[in-house]
Coordinates of C-alpha atoms and ligand atoms in Angstrom, one line a residue:
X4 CA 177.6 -69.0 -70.9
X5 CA 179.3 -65.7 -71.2
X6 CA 178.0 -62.9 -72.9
X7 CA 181.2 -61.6 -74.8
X8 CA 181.7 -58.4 -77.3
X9 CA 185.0 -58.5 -79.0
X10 CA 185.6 -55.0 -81.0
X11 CA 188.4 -54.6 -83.6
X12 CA 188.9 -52.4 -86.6
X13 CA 189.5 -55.4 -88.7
X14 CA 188.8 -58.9 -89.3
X15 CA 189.6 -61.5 -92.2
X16 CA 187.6 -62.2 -94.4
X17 CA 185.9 -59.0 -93.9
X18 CA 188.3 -56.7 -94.2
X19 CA 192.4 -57.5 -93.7
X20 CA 195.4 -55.4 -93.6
X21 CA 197.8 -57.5 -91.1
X22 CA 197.7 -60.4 -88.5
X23 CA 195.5 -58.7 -86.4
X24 CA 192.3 -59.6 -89.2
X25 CA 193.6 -63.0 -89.0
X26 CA 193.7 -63.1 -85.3
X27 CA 190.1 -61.0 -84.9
X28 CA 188.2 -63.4 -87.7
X29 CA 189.6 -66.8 -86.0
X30 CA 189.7 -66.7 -81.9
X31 CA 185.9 -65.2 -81.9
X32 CA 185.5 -68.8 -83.8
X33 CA 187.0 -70.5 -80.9
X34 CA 185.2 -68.8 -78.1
X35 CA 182.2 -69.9 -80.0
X36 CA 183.0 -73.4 -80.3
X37 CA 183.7 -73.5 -76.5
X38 CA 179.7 -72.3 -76.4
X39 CA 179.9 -68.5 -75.4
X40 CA 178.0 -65.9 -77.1
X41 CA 180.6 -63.8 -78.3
X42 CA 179.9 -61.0 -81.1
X43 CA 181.9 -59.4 -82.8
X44 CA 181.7 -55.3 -83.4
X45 CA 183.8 -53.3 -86.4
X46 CA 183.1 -50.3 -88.5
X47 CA 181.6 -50.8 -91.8
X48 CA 184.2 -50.1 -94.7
X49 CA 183.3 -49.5 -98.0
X50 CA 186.2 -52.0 -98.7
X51 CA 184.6 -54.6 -96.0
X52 CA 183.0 -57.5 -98.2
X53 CA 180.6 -59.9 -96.3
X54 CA 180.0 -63.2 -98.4
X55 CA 176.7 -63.4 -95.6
X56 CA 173.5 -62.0 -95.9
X57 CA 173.9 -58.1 -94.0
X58 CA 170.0 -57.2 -92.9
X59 CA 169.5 -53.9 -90.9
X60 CA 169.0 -54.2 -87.0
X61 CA 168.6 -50.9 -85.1
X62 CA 169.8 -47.3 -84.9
X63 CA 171.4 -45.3 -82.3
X64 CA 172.0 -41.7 -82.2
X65 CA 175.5 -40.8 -80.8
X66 CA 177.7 -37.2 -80.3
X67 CA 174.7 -36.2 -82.5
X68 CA 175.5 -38.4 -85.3
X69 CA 172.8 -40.9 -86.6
X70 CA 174.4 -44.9 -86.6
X71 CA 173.1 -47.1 -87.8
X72 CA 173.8 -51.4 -87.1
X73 CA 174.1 -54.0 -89.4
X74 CA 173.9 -57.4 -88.6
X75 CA 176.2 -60.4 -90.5
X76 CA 178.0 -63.5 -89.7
X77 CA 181.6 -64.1 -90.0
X78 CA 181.3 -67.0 -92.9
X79 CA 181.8 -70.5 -91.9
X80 CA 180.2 -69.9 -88.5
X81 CA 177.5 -68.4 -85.9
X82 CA 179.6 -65.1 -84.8
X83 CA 177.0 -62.4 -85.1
X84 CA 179.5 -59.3 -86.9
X85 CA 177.7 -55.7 -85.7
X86 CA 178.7 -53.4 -88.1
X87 CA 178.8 -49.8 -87.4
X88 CA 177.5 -48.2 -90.0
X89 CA 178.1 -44.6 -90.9
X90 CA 179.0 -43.7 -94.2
X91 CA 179.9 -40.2 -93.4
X92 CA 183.1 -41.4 -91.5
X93 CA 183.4 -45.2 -93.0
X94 CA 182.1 -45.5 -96.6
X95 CA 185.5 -44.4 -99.1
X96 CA 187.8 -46.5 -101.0
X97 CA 190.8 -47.5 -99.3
X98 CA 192.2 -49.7 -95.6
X99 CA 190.8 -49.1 -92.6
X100 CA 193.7 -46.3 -91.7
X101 CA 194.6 -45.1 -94.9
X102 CA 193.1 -43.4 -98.4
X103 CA 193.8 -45.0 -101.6
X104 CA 196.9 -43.0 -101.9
X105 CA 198.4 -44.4 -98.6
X106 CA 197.5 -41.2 -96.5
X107 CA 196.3 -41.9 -93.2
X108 CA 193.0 -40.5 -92.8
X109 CA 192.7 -37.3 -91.7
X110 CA 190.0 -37.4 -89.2
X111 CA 191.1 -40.9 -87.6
X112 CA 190.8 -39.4 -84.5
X113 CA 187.3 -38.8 -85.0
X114 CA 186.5 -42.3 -87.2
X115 CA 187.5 -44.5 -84.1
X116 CA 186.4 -41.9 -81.4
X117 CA 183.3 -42.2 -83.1
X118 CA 183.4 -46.0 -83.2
X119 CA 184.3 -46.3 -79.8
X120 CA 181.2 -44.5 -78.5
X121 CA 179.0 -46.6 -80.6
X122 CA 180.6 -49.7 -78.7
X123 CA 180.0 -47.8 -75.1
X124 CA 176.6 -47.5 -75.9
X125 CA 175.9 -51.4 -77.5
X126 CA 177.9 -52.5 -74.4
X127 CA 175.9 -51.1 -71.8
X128 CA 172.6 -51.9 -73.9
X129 CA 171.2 -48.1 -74.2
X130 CA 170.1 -49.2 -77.8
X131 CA 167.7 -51.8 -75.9
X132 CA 168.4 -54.6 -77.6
X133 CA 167.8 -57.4 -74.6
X134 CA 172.3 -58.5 -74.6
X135 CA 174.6 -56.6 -72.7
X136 CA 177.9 -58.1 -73.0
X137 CA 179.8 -59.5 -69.9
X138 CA 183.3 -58.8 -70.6
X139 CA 184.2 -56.2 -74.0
X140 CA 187.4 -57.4 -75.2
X141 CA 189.2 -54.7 -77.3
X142 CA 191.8 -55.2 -79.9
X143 CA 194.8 -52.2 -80.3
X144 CA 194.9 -48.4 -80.0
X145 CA 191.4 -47.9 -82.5
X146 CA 189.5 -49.5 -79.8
X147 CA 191.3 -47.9 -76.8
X148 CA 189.1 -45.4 -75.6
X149 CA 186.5 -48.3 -74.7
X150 CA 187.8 -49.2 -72.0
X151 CA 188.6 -45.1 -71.0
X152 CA 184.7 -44.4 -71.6
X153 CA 183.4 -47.8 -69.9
X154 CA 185.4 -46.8 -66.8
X155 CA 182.8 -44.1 -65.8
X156 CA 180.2 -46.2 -66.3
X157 CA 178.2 -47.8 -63.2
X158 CA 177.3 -51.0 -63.4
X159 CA 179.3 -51.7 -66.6
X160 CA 180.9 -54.8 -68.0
X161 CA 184.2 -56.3 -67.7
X162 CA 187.2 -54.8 -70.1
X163 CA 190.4 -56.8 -71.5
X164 CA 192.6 -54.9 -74.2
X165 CA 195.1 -56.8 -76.1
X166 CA 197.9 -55.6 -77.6
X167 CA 199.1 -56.7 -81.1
X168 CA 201.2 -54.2 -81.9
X169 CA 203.2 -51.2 -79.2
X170 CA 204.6 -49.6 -82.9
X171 CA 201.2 -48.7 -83.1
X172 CA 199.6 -46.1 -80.3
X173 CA 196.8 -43.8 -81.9
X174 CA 198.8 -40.9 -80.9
X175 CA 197.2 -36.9 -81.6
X176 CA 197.3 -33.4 -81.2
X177 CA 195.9 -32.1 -77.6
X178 CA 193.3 -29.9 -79.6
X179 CA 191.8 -33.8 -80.5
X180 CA 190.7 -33.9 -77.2
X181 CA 188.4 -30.9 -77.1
X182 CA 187.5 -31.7 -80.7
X183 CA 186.0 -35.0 -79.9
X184 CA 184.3 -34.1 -76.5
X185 CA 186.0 -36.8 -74.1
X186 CA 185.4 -36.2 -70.8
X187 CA 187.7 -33.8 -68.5
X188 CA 188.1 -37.1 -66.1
X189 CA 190.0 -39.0 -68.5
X190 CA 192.4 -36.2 -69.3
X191 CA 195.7 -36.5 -67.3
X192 CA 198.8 -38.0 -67.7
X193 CA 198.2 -41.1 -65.5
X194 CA 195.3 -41.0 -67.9
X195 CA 195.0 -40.3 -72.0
X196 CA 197.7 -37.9 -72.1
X197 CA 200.5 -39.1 -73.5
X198 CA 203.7 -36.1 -73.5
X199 CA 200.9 -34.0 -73.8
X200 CA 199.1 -35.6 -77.2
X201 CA 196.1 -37.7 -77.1
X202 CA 196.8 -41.4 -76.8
X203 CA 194.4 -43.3 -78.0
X204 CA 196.6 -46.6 -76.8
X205 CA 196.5 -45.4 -73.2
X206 CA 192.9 -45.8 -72.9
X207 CA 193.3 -49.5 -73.1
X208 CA 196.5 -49.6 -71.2
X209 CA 195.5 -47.8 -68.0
X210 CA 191.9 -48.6 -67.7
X211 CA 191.2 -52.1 -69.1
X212 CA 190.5 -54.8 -66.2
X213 CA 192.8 -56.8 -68.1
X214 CA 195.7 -56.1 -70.3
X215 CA 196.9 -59.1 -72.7
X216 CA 199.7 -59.2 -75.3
X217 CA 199.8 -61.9 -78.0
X218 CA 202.4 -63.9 -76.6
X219 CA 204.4 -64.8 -73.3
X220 CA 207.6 -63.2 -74.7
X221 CA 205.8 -59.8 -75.6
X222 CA 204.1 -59.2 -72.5
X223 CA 208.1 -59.1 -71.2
X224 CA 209.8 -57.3 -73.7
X225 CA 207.2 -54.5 -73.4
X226 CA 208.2 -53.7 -70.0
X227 CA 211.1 -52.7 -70.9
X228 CA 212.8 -49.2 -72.6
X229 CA 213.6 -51.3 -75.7
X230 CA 209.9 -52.2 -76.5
X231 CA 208.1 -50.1 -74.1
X232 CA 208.2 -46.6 -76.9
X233 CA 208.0 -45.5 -73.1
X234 CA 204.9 -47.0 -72.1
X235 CA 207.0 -49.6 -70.2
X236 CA 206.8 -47.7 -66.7
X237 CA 202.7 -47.7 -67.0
X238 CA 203.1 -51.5 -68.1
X239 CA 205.4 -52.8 -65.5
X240 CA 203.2 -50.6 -63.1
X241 CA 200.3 -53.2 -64.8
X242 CA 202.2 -56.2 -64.2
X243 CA 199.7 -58.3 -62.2
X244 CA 196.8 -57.5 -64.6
X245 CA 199.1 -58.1 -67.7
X246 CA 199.8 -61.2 -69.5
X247 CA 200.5 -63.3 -72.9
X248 CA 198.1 -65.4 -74.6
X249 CA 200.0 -66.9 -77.6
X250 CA 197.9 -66.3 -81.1
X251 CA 196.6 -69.6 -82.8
X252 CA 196.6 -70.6 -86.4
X253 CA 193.1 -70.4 -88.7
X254 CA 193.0 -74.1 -89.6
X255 CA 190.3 -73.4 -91.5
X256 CA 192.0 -71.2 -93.6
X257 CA 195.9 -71.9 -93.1
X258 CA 196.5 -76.5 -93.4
X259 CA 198.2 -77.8 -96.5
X260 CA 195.4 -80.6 -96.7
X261 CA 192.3 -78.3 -97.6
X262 CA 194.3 -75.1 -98.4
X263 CA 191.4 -74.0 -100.9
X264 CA 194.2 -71.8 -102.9
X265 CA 196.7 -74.5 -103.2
X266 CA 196.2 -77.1 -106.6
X267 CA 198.8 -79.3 -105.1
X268 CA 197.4 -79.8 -101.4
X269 CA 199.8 -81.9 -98.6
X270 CA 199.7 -83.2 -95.4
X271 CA 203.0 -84.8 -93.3
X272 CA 202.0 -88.2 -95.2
X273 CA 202.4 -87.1 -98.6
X274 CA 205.2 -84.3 -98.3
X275 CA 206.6 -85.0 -101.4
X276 CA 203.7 -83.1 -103.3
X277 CA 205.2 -79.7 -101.4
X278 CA 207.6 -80.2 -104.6
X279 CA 204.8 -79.4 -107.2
X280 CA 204.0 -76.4 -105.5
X281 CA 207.6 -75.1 -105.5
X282 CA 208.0 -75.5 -109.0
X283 CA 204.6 -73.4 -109.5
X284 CA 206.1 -70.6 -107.7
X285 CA 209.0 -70.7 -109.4
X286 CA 207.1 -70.8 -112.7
X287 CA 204.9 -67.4 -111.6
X288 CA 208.0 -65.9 -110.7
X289 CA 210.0 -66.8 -114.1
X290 CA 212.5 -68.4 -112.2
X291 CA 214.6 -71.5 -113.4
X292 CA 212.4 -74.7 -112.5
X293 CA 214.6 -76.0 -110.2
X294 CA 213.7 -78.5 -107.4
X295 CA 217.1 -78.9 -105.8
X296 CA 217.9 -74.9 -104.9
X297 CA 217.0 -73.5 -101.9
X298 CA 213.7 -71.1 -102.5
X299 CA 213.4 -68.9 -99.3
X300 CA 210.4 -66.5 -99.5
X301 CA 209.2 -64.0 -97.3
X302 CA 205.3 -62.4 -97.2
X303 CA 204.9 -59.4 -94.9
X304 CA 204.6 -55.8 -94.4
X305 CA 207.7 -53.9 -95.6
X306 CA 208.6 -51.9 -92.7
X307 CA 211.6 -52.0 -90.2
X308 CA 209.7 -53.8 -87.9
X309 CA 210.2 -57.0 -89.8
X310 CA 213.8 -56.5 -90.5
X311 CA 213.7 -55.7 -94.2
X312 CA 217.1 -53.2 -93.6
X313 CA 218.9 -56.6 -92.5
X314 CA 217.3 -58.4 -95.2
X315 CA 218.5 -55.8 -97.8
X316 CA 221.9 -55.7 -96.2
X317 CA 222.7 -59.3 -96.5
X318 CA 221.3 -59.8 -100.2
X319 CA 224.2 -59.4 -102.0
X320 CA 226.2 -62.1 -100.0
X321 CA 222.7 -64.2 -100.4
X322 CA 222.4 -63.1 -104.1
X323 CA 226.6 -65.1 -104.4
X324 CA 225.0 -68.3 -103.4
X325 CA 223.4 -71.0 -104.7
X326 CA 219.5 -69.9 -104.1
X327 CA 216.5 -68.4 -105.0
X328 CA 214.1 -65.6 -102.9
X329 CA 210.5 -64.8 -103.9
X330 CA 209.2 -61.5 -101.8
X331 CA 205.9 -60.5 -101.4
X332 CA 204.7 -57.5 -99.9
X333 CA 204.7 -53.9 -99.3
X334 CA 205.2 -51.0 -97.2
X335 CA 207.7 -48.3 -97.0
X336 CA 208.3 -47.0 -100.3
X337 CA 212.1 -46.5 -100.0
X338 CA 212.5 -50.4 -98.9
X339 CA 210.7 -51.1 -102.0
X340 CA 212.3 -49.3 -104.6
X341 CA 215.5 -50.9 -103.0
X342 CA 214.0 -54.0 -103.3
X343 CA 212.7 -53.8 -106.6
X344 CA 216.6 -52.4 -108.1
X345 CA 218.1 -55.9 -106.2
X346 CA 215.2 -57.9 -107.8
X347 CA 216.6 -56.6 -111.8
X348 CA 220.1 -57.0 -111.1
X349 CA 219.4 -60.8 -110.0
X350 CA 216.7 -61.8 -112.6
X351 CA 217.6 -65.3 -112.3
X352 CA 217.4 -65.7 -108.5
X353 CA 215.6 -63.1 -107.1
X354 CA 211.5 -62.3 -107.8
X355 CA 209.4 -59.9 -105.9
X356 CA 205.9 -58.4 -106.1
X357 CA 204.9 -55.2 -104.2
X358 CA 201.2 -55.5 -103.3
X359 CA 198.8 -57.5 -101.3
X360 CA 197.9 -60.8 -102.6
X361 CA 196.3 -63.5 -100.4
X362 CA 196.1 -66.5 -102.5
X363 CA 199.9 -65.8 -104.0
X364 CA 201.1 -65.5 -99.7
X365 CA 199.4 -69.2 -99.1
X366 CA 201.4 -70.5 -102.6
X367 CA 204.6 -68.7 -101.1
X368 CA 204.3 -70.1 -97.5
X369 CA 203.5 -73.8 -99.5
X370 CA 206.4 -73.7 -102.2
X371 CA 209.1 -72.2 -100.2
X372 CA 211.6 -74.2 -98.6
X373 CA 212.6 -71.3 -96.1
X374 CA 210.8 -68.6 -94.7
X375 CA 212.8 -65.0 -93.6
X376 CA 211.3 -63.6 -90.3
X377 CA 214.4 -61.7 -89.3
X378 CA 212.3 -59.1 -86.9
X379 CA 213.5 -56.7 -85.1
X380 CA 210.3 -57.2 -83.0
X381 CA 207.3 -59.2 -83.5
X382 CA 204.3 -58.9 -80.8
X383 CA 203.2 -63.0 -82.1
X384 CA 203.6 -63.4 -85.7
X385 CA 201.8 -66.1 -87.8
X386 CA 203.8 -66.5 -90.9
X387 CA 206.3 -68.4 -88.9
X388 CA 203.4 -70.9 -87.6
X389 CA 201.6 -71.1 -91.4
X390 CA 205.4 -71.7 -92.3
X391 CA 206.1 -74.6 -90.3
X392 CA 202.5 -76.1 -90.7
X393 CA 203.5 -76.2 -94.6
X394 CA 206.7 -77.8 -94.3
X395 CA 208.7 -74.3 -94.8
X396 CA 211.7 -74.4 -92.4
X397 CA 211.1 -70.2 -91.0
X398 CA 214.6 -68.5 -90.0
X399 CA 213.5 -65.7 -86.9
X400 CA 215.1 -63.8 -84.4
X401 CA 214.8 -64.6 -80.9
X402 CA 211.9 -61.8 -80.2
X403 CA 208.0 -62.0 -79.3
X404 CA 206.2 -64.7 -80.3
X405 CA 208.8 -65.7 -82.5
X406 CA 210.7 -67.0 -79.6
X407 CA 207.5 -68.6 -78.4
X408 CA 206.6 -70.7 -81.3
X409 CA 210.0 -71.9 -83.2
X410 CA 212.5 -74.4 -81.7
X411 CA 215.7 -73.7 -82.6
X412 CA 217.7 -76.9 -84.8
X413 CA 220.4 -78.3 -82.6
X414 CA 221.8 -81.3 -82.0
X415 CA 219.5 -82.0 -79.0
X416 CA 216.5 -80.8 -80.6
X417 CA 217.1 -82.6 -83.9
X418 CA 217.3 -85.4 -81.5
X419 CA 214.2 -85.1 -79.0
X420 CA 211.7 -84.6 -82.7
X421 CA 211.5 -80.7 -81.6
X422 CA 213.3 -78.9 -83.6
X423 CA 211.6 -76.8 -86.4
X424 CA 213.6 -74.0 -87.7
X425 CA 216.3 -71.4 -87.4
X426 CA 216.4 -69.0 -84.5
X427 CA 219.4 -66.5 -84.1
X428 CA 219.7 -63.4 -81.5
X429 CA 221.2 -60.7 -82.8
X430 CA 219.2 -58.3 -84.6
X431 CA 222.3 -57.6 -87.5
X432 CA 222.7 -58.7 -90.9
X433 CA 225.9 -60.6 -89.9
X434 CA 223.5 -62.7 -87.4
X435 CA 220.8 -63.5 -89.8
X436 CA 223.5 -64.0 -92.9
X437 CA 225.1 -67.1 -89.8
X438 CA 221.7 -68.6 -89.9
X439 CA 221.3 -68.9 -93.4
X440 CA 224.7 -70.4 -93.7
X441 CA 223.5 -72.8 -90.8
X442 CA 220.1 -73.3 -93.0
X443 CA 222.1 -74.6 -96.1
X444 CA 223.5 -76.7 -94.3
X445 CA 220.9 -78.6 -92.8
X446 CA 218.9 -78.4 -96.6
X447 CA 222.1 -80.3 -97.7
X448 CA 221.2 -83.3 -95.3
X449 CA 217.4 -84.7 -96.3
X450 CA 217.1 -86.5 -93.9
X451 CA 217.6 -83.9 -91.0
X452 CA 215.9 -81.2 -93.2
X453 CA 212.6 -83.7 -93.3
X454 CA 212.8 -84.5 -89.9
X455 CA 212.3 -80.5 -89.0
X456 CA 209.8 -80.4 -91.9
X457 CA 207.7 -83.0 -89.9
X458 CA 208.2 -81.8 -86.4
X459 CA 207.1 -78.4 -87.4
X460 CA 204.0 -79.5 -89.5
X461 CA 202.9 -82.0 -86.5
X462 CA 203.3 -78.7 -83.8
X463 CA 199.7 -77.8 -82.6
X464 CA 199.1 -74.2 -83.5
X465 CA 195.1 -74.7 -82.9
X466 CA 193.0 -72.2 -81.2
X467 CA 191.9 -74.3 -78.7
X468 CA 194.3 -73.7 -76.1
X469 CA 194.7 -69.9 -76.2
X470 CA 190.6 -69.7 -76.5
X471 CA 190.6 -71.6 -73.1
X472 CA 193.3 -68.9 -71.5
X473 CA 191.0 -66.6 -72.6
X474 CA 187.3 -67.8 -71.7
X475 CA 189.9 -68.6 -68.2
X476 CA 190.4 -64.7 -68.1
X477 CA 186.9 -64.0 -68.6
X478 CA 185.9 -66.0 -66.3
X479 CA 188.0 -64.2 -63.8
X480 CA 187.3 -61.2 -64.0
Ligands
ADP516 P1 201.7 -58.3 -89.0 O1 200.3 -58.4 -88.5 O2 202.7 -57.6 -88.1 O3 201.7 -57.7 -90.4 P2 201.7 -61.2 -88.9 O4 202.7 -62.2 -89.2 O5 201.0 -61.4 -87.6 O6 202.3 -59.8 -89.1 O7 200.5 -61.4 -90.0 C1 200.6 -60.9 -91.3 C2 199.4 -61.5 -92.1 O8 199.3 -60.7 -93.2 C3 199.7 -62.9 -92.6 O9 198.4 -63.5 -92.8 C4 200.3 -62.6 -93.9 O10 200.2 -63.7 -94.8 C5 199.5 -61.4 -94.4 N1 200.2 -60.6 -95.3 C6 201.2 -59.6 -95.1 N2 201.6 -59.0 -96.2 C7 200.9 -59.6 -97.2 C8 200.8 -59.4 -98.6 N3 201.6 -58.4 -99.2 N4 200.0 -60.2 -99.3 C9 199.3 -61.1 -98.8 N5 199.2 -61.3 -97.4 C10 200.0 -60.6 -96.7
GLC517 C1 200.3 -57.4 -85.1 C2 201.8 -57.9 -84.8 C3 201.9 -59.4 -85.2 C4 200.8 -60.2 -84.6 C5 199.5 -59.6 -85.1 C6 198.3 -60.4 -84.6 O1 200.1 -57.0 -86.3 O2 202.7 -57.1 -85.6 O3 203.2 -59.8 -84.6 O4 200.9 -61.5 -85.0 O5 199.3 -58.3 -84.7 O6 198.2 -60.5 -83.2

């Protein structure tokens, strides 16, 4: 049995801004069931809501700063949650990155610095609590000076950082550097330096045993100048300690049978009830009741990372045919004022709502008959996978792990029972408006269109597989 510590700034249903809380609340779950000890370590928000029992555990005292641990579970398991508590640097309203206003915090720098340290000292067990991890597996740039710190360590575990997102780096002024005390050793550019700013990303990049990306595809693209943000020298450099593990789907959480949000559930044998759901949506949304349109929706963060320019671009041509689009999200403010203007001139066709609403996002993915994931890049993904596991045909670009997980519809893959949704290449409007003309099409023959609906539902999105790539990497190292 392994001894594992898995850090992240966020994890569902703790606290969730993105995929990543999804991804950091579910594998631990699946290392667990393959019977490792595997605990998981995050910072303790005031906006972090544990539906366990949170009892006190010990106290550490770090860069002169009193810490204290908490101790829950993550619900509907035995994963021991750690929280670092220190209200000083944790306990205001807002996300884990920014205020209530949307400002990133200020001293972020210092808040993760900070949290990093704590997980140093828990991983090499200075707080004497009898468990010192085998391998620390790191999640993104808020976690990246783990690895960095562990490095100088003697006799210290195993690291793996994983990538979910390259957009994302942790990048700050070089006076950060004397500000939160990191050692000289570390400060170079085949080191944290980064153009001369701290980079918080590099800590994972250069010194973790192990880096992994959250999908086959990924782990590619990133080596290159496109999605490299020009960390793809240091990563091709990597290449034999870097790899893809594809994300899995929350079946707990995310399966049209037990969906606890859905009053209409479904399953592949009784398909026919996705209808009721669809004319729910509709209903929130005030749009005509109508079961034979088209209802594409998309859920996601509105930035241009998920192609919301090409969506904009292409929803007057969209808006002249015979369909209806639900939105839900929110994001750059300029994409959704647009959004919002597009959404009044097209009352009868077009509904959006700007904000963050979980149990709306699992009635979208269920009473949608398309899902829009036109990305410009996409590290993994999941709404695609929660899309096809509720019947909703997605439409992605060929990037990441959407290229892992969709089969394209062709004549051969209609054929062989493989086909599950639209994929296109190009990342322009005139690309993704050709797919949608290709998805009417196919929504025009029921037969075909039921045939994708059921190859994507029956597609294994499970944990299982990636969590055994991952105990395998442990294992390795
Ligand atoms: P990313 O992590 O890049 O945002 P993913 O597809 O990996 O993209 O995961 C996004 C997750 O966040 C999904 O669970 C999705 O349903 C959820 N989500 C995104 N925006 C919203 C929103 N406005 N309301 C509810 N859930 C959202
Ligand atoms: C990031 C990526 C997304 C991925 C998620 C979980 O937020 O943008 O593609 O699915 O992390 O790994």
């Amino acid at each position: 049995m392994k001894k594992i510590l898995f850090v992240t700034s966020e994890a569902h249903p703790l606290i969730k801004t993105g995929g990543l809380a999804d991804v950091c609340g579910s594998l631990p779950k699946a290392i667990a069931e393959l019977n490792q000890d595997i605990r998981l370590i995050i910072p303790n928000y005031q906006a972090l809501k544990s539906s366990e029992s949170v009892r006190f555990l010990f106290s550490l005292r770090v860069d002169n700063r009193n810490i204290n641990i908490l101790e829950t579970k993550l619900p509907d398991s035995n994963v021991l949650v750690w929280l670092v508590d220190y209200p000083t640097f944790y306990n205001f309203p807002g996300n884990p990155y920014v205020d209530e206003f949307g400002e990133p915090w200020a001293n972020n720098a210092e808040r993760f610095a900070l949290f990093c340290r704590v997980v140093v000292e828990v991983a090499m067990d200075r707080a004497y609590q009898d468990w010192k991890p085998d391998v620390v597996h790191c999640n993104d740039w808020q976690c990246g000076l783990v690895p960095a710190l562990l490095s100088l360590e003697n006799n210290r575990p195993a690291t793996v950082f994983t990538i979910h997102n390259m957009a994302y780096q942790g990048l700050f002024p070089v006076s950060d550097v004397v500000l939160l005390n990191l050692p000289g050793q570390l400060w170079h550019p085949a080191g944290l330096e980064f153009h001369n700013r701290l980079s918080f990303i590099k800590g994972g990049l250069v010194y973790a045993d192990f880096v992994t990306t959250v999908s086959p595809t990924y782990a590619l693209e990133i080596q290159t100048p496109e999605y490299g943000y020009g960390l793809e020298g240091l990563l091709e450099y990597r290449k034999d300690s870097l790899g893809g593990i594809i994300n899995g789907v929350d079946l707990d959480q995310w399966d049209p049978k037990t969906d606890v949000y859905l009053s209409h559930k479904f399953s592949t044998k009784t398909l026919d009830k996705k209808r009721l759901n669809k004319a729910e949506l509709q209903a929130k949304f005030a749009l005509p009741i109508n079961d034979s349109v088209p209802l594409f929706g998309l859920i996601g963060r509105l930035v241009e990372q998920k192609g919301i320019d090409l969506i904009l671009e292409c929803l007057p041509e969209l808006m002249g045919m015979d369909v209806q689009f639900i939105l839900l999200g929110s994001g750059d403010k300029d994409f959704e004022k647009q959004l919002e203007e597009l959404a009044l001139q097209y009352p009868n066709k077009m509904a959006i709502k700007i904000g963050y609403d979980e149990s709306l996002a699992h009635l979208i993915e269920a009473g949608s008959d398309v899902f829009l994931m036109p990305s410009r890049f996409e590290p993994c993904g999941l709404n695609q996978m929660y899309s096809q596991r509720y019947g909703t045909i997605p439409i992605v670009r060929k990037t990441g792990g959407l290229a892992d997980t969709v089969t394209d519809t062709l004549p051969e893959t209609l054929l062989n029972n493989s086909a599950s949704g639209i994929v296109f290449n190009e990342a322009s409007a005139s690309s993704l408006l050709e797919a949608i003309k290709r998805t009417l099409i196919l929504y025009s023959v029921p037969d075909s269109w039921k045939k994708m609906q059921l190859n994507g539902m029956k597609k294994d999105f499970s944990w299982q597989k990636s969590a055994q790539e991952y105990l395998a990497l442990y294992d390795s190292l």
